[in-house]
Coordinates of C-alpha atoms and ligand atoms in Angstrom, one line a residue:
X1 CA 0.1 0.1 0.1
X2 CA 2.1 3.4 -1.1
X3 CA 1.1 6.1 1.5
X4 CA 0.3 9.8 -0.4
X5 CA -1.7 11.5 2.0
X6 CA -0.9 12.1 5.7
X7 CA -3.7 13.4 8.2
X8 CA -2.7 14.1 11.9
X9 CA -5.1 14.8 14.6
X10 CA -4.2 18.0 16.9
X11 CA -1.8 20.1 17.0
X12 CA 0.1 20.7 19.6
X13 CA 4.0 19.2 20.8
X14 CA 3.1 16.2 19.0
X15 CA 0.8 16.7 16.6
X16 CA 2.4 19.2 15.0
X17 CA 6.1 17.7 15.2
X18 CA 4.7 14.3 13.8
X19 CA 3.3 16.9 10.7
X20 CA 6.9 18.5 10.1
X21 CA 8.3 15.5 10.1
X22 CA 6.0 13.7 7.2
X23 CA 6.0 17.0 5.2
X24 CA 9.6 16.7 5.1
X25 CA 9.7 12.9 4.2
X26 CA 7.6 14.2 0.8
X27 CA 4.2 13.4 2.2
X28 CA 1.2 15.5 1.8
X29 CA 0.1 16.5 5.0
X30 CA -2.9 18.1 6.9
X31 CA -3.1 19.2 10.3
X32 CA -6.0 19.0 11.9
X33 CA -7.5 20.9 15.5
X34 CA -10.2 21.8 16.8
X35 CA -9.9 25.6 16.3
X36 CA -7.5 27.6 13.8
X37 CA -4.9 29.4 16.1
X38 CA -4.6 26.4 17.9
X39 CA -3.0 25.2 14.2
X40 CA -1.3 28.6 13.7
X41 CA 0.4 27.9 16.8
X42 CA 1.4 24.3 15.3
X43 CA 2.4 26.1 11.8
X44 CA 4.9 28.7 14.1
X45 CA 6.3 26.3 15.7
X46 CA 7.2 24.3 12.9
X47 CA 8.5 26.8 11.3
X48 CA 10.8 27.6 13.8
X49 CA 11.8 24.3 13.9
X50 CA 12.9 23.8 10.6
X51 CA 14.6 27.6 10.6
X52 CA 17.0 26.1 12.9
X53 CA 17.6 23.1 10.5
X54 CA 18.2 25.7 8.1
X55 CA 20.3 27.9 10.4
X56 CA 22.9 24.7 11.7
X57 CA 22.8 23.7 7.8
X58 CA 21.1 20.3 8.4
X59 CA 18.9 21.4 5.5
X60 CA 18.7 23.5 2.8
X61 CA 16.6 27.1 2.7
X62 CA 14.1 25.2 -0.3
X63 CA 13.5 21.5 1.7
X64 CA 11.8 23.8 4.4
X65 CA 10.0 25.7 1.8
X66 CA 9.1 22.4 0.0
X67 CA 8.2 20.7 3.6
X68 CA 6.2 23.8 4.2
X69 CA 4.3 23.9 0.3
X70 CA 2.7 20.2 1.5
X71 CA 1.9 21.4 5.4
X72 CA -1.9 21.7 5.0
X73 CA -4.1 22.6 7.9
X74 CA -8.0 22.2 8.5
X75 CA -10.4 22.3 11.8
X76 CA -12.2 20.3 9.4
X77 CA -11.7 16.5 10.2
X78 CA -14.0 15.4 8.1
X79 CA -12.2 17.3 4.9
X80 CA -9.0 16.6 5.9
X81 CA -9.2 12.8 6.7
X82 CA -11.4 11.6 4.0
X83 CA -8.8 10.9 1.2
X84 CA -5.9 10.1 3.6
X85 CA -3.9 7.2 3.2
X86 CA -2.9 7.1 6.8
X87 CA -3.9 9.1 9.8
X88 CA -2.2 9.3 12.7
X89 CA -3.6 11.1 16.0
X90 CA -2.3 13.1 18.3
X91 CA -4.9 14.7 21.0
X92 CA -5.2 14.5 24.6
X93 CA -4.2 11.8 26.0
X94 CA -7.5 10.8 27.3
X95 CA -9.5 8.2 26.0
X96 CA -12.4 10.5 26.5
X97 CA -11.4 12.8 24.0
X98 CA -9.9 10.0 21.2
X99 CA -12.5 7.2 21.6
X100 CA -14.7 9.6 19.3
X101 CA -12.3 11.2 17.0
X102 CA -11.8 7.3 16.4
X103 CA -15.7 7.1 15.5
X104 CA -15.6 9.7 13.5
X105 CA -12.5 8.8 11.5
X106 CA -14.1 5.2 10.8
X107 CA -16.8 6.9 9.7
X108 CA -15.0 9.2 7.1
X109 CA -12.0 7.3 6.0
X110 CA -11.8 5.0 3.2
X111 CA -11.7 1.2 4.6
X112 CA -8.4 0.9 3.4
X113 CA -6.9 3.7 5.5
X114 CA -4.5 3.0 8.4
X115 CA -5.6 4.3 11.7
X116 CA -2.4 5.0 14.4
X117 CA -2.5 6.8 17.5
X118 CA 0.2 8.5 19.6
X119 CA -1.2 7.6 22.6
X120 CA 1.5 7.0 25.6
X121 CA -0.5 5.0 27.0
X122 CA -3.8 4.2 26.4
X123 CA -4.6 0.8 24.9
X124 CA -4.4 0.8 21.2
X125 CA -6.9 -2.1 21.4
X126 CA -9.5 0.0 23.5
X127 CA -8.9 3.1 20.1
X128 CA -9.4 -0.4 17.7
X129 CA -13.1 -0.8 19.3
X130 CA -14.2 2.1 18.5
X131 CA -13.5 1.2 14.7
X132 CA -14.9 -1.5 12.4
X133 CA -11.5 -2.2 11.0
X134 CA -9.3 -2.9 14.7
X135 CA -6.5 -4.7 12.1
X136 CA -5.9 -1.3 10.8
X137 CA -5.5 0.3 14.2
X138 CA -2.0 0.7 15.6
X139 CA 0.3 2.8 17.8
X140 CA 2.9 5.0 16.4
X141 CA 4.4 6.3 19.7
X142 CA 7.3 9.2 18.7
X143 CA 9.1 10.8 20.9
X144 CA 9.5 14.8 21.9
X145 CA 11.1 16.9 20.4
X146 CA 9.6 14.7 17.2
X147 CA 12.0 16.3 14.5
X148 CA 15.6 15.3 16.7
X149 CA 14.4 12.0 18.5
X150 CA 15.1 9.0 16.4
X151 CA 13.0 6.6 18.5
X152 CA 9.1 5.9 17.9
X153 CA 7.9 2.9 19.8
X154 CA 5.4 1.2 17.8
X155 CA 2.2 -0.7 19.1
X156 CA 0.8 -3.6 18.2
X157 CA -2.8 -4.7 19.5
X158 CA -3.5 -8.4 19.8
X159 CA -5.9 -7.3 16.7
X160 CA -3.4 -5.2 14.8
X161 CA -2.7 -7.4 11.3
X162 CA 0.7 -7.7 10.0
X163 CA 0.4 -6.2 6.6
X164 CA -0.6 -2.8 9.1
X165 CA 2.7 -3.5 10.8
X166 CA 4.6 -3.5 7.8
X167 CA 3.4 -0.5 6.2
X168 CA 3.4 1.2 9.7
X169 CA 7.1 -0.1 10.2
X170 CA 8.1 1.2 6.3
X171 CA 6.0 4.5 6.9
X172 CA 7.8 5.1 10.1
X173 CA 11.0 4.1 8.8
X174 CA 11.0 6.8 5.9
X175 CA 10.4 9.4 8.4
X176 CA 14.1 9.7 9.4
X177 CA 13.3 7.6 12.4
X178 CA 14.2 4.0 14.2
X179 CA 11.2 1.4 15.7
X180 CA 11.3 -0.7 18.1
X181 CA 7.6 -2.8 18.3
X182 CA 6.2 -3.8 21.4
X183 CA 2.8 -5.1 23.1
X184 CA 0.2 -3.2 23.4
X185 CA 0.6 -3.1 27.6
X186 CA -0.3 0.2 29.7
X187 CA 2.7 2.5 29.5
X188 CA 3.9 0.2 26.6
X189 CA 7.8 0.3 27.5
X190 CA 9.3 3.7 27.6
X191 CA 6.5 5.5 29.8
X192 CA 6.2 2.3 32.0
X193 CA 9.9 3.6 33.1
X194 CA 9.9 7.5 32.7
X195 CA 6.8 8.1 34.7
X196 CA 8.6 6.3 37.5
X197 CA 11.3 8.7 37.5
X198 CA 9.3 11.8 37.5
X199 CA 6.6 10.6 40.4
X200 CA 10.3 9.4 42.4
X201 CA 11.6 13.1 41.4
X202 CA 8.7 14.7 42.4
X203 CA 8.6 12.9 45.8
X204 CA 12.0 14.0 46.2
X205 CA 11.4 17.7 46.0
X206 CA 8.7 17.5 48.1
X207 CA 10.5 15.4 50.9
X208 CA 12.7 18.7 50.5
X209 CA 15.6 16.3 49.9
X210 CA 17.4 18.3 47.4
X211 CA 16.6 21.3 45.1
X212 CA 15.5 20.6 41.9
X213 CA 18.5 22.1 40.2
X214 CA 20.7 19.6 42.7
X215 CA 18.3 16.8 41.2
X216 CA 18.7 17.4 37.7
X217 CA 22.5 17.9 38.2
X218 CA 23.4 14.5 40.1
X219 CA 21.2 12.8 37.5
X220 CA 22.7 14.2 34.2
X221 CA 26.2 13.7 35.7
X222 CA 25.3 10.3 37.4
X223 CA 23.8 8.1 34.5
X224 CA 24.8 10.8 31.4
X225 CA 21.4 12.0 30.8
X226 CA 20.9 15.0 28.5
X227 CA 18.6 16.4 31.0
X228 CA 17.5 16.2 34.5
X229 CA 13.4 14.7 36.0
X230 CA 13.1 18.4 35.9
X231 CA 13.4 20.2 32.8
X232 CA 12.5 16.7 31.4
X233 CA 9.0 16.7 33.1
X234 CA 8.7 20.4 31.8
X235 CA 9.3 19.9 28.2
X236 CA 7.1 17.2 28.1
X237 CA 4.3 18.6 29.9
X238 CA 3.4 18.1 33.5
X239 CA -0.5 17.4 32.4
X240 CA 0.8 15.2 30.1
X241 CA 2.6 13.3 32.8
X242 CA -0.1 13.3 35.6
X243 CA -2.3 11.8 32.6
X244 CA 0.1 9.4 31.6
X245 CA 1.0 8.3 35.4
X246 CA -3.4 8.0 36.1
X247 CA -3.8 5.9 32.8
X248 CA -1.2 3.3 34.1
X249 CA -2.5 3.5 37.6
X250 CA -6.1 2.9 36.5
X251 CA -5.5 0.1 34.3
X252 CA -3.1 -1.6 36.7
X253 CA -3.9 -0.6 39.8
X254 CA -0.1 -0.2 40.7
X255 CA 0.7 2.2 43.7
X256 CA 4.0 3.4 42.3
X257 CA 2.2 4.4 39.5
X258 CA 0.1 6.6 41.6
X259 CA 0.6 10.8 40.7
X260 CA 2.6 12.3 43.3
X261 CA 0.7 15.1 44.9
X262 CA 2.9 17.7 43.8
X263 CA 2.5 16.8 40.2
X264 CA -1.2 17.1 40.7
X265 CA -0.9 20.1 42.5
X266 CA 1.6 21.7 39.2
X267 CA -1.4 20.8 36.8
X268 CA -4.2 22.4 39.1
X269 CA -2.3 25.7 39.6
X270 CA -1.7 25.9 35.4
X271 CA 2.2 25.4 36.2
X272 CA 2.1 22.8 32.7
X273 CA 5.4 23.2 31.8
X274 CA 7.9 24.8 28.9
X275 CA 4.5 25.0 26.8
X276 CA 2.7 27.3 29.1
X277 CA 6.1 29.2 29.7
X278 CA 5.8 28.6 33.4
X279 CA 6.7 24.8 35.1
X280 CA 8.9 23.4 38.0
X281 CA 11.8 25.7 37.3
X282 CA 9.5 28.7 37.5
X283 CA 8.0 28.0 40.6
X284 CA 10.8 25.7 42.3
X285 CA 14.1 27.0 40.3
Ligands
LIG301 N1 4.5 15.8 24.9 C1 5.2 14.9 24.7 O1 5.9 14.6 25.4 C2 4.2 13.4 24.1 C3 5.3 12.6 23.8 C4 5.2 10.9 23.5 C5 3.5 11.0 23.1 N2 2.9 11.9 23.8 C6 1.9 11.8 23.0 O2 0.6 13.0 22.1 C7 -0.5 12.9 22.8 C8 -0.7 14.4 22.9 O3 0.2 14.9 23.1 P1 0.8 16.6 23.1 O4 1.6 16.2 24.2 O5 1.0 16.8 21.7 O6 -0.5 17.3 23.3 P2 -1.0 19.2 23.3 O7 -1.9 19.0 24.1 O8 0.5 19.5 23.4 O9 -1.9 18.7 21.8 C9 -2.7 18.5 21.7 C10 -4.1 19.3 20.8 O10 -4.7 18.4 20.8 C11 -5.9 19.3 20.1 N3 -7.2 18.1 20.1 C12 -7.5 18.1 21.3 N4 -9.0 18.1 21.2 C13 -8.8 17.3 19.4 C14 -9.8 17.1 18.7 N5 -11.0 16.2 19.0 N6 -9.8 17.1 17.2 C15 -8.6 17.8 16.9 N7 -7.8 18.4 17.8 C16 -8.0 17.8 19.3 C17 -5.8 20.0 21.4 O11 -6.5 20.9 20.7 C18 -4.0 20.0 20.7 O12 -4.0 21.5 20.2 C19 -0.9 12.5 23.6 O13 -1.6 11.2 23.3 C20 0.0 12.4 24.3 O14 0.5 11.5 25.7 C21 3.3 12.6 24.3

């Protein structure tokens, strides 16, 4: 199956990054969101990112222009997805937001269209259950920031077909990414591990064991991490971290995934990280 048209639902941190790499790789790509202002924000992130690549001479100005010419935006999902060969959903990490989208995509898209989700931990089989094509539903878990991070976790549910897996691996590899195939289980592999790091770091801060600068510093120096847990949480989005922990906790009942109270307080006061200009470093730095 040849992929020509890609539709990305959601133009936030991840959706804009996925749309960017898709357009850069030569696919006609449409990014969908609920409001034009969100799409404008997504496009401005993409232009900034491509501009940096040009500045650092990683790509030529002409490549940037071509990528931008392949990128389209729409607040009309029906129009944008009706002739897409591959759809990637990247909206909020909440089943109640994602499920209606899969119900609609089932109605809108041709029967051969593959429906992928960038979910970080919601079961792919649950999303597939909203469609009549569970064999064509798969997880493509890109990492943040998408244009820079090489790895993509490919999540195969019990019903994802080998053909869908093959097409998805070829597509994601064509974006210059490397893939690892994992089973459909809460948090997959990456988030089973990294969410515990965020949770434990927040507990250390609550216990006043060390400052956030020192916690980040010692982890970077000791384990060769490029970023400390708080720097990374601010980049990922603290609301995203809480949603991830809640999701794994609700699905498994494992106490260690119960979000640290401090993480929840941060979300309640609107300190959700870099995307809103205020996170751990603005409050505790
Ligand atoms: N942020 C990360 O580091 C990261 C990493 C890997 C995976 N993910 C996953 O990627 C997905 C998106 O996360 P994000 O960080 O980009 O979120 P985000 O909050 O930055 O963006 C979500 C976007 O989806 C849009 N949206 C919501 N409902 C919609 C609808 N019905 N139709 C169209 N658009 C809609 C919102 O307006 C928003 O622009 C989540 O499932 C998340 O778990 C996030």
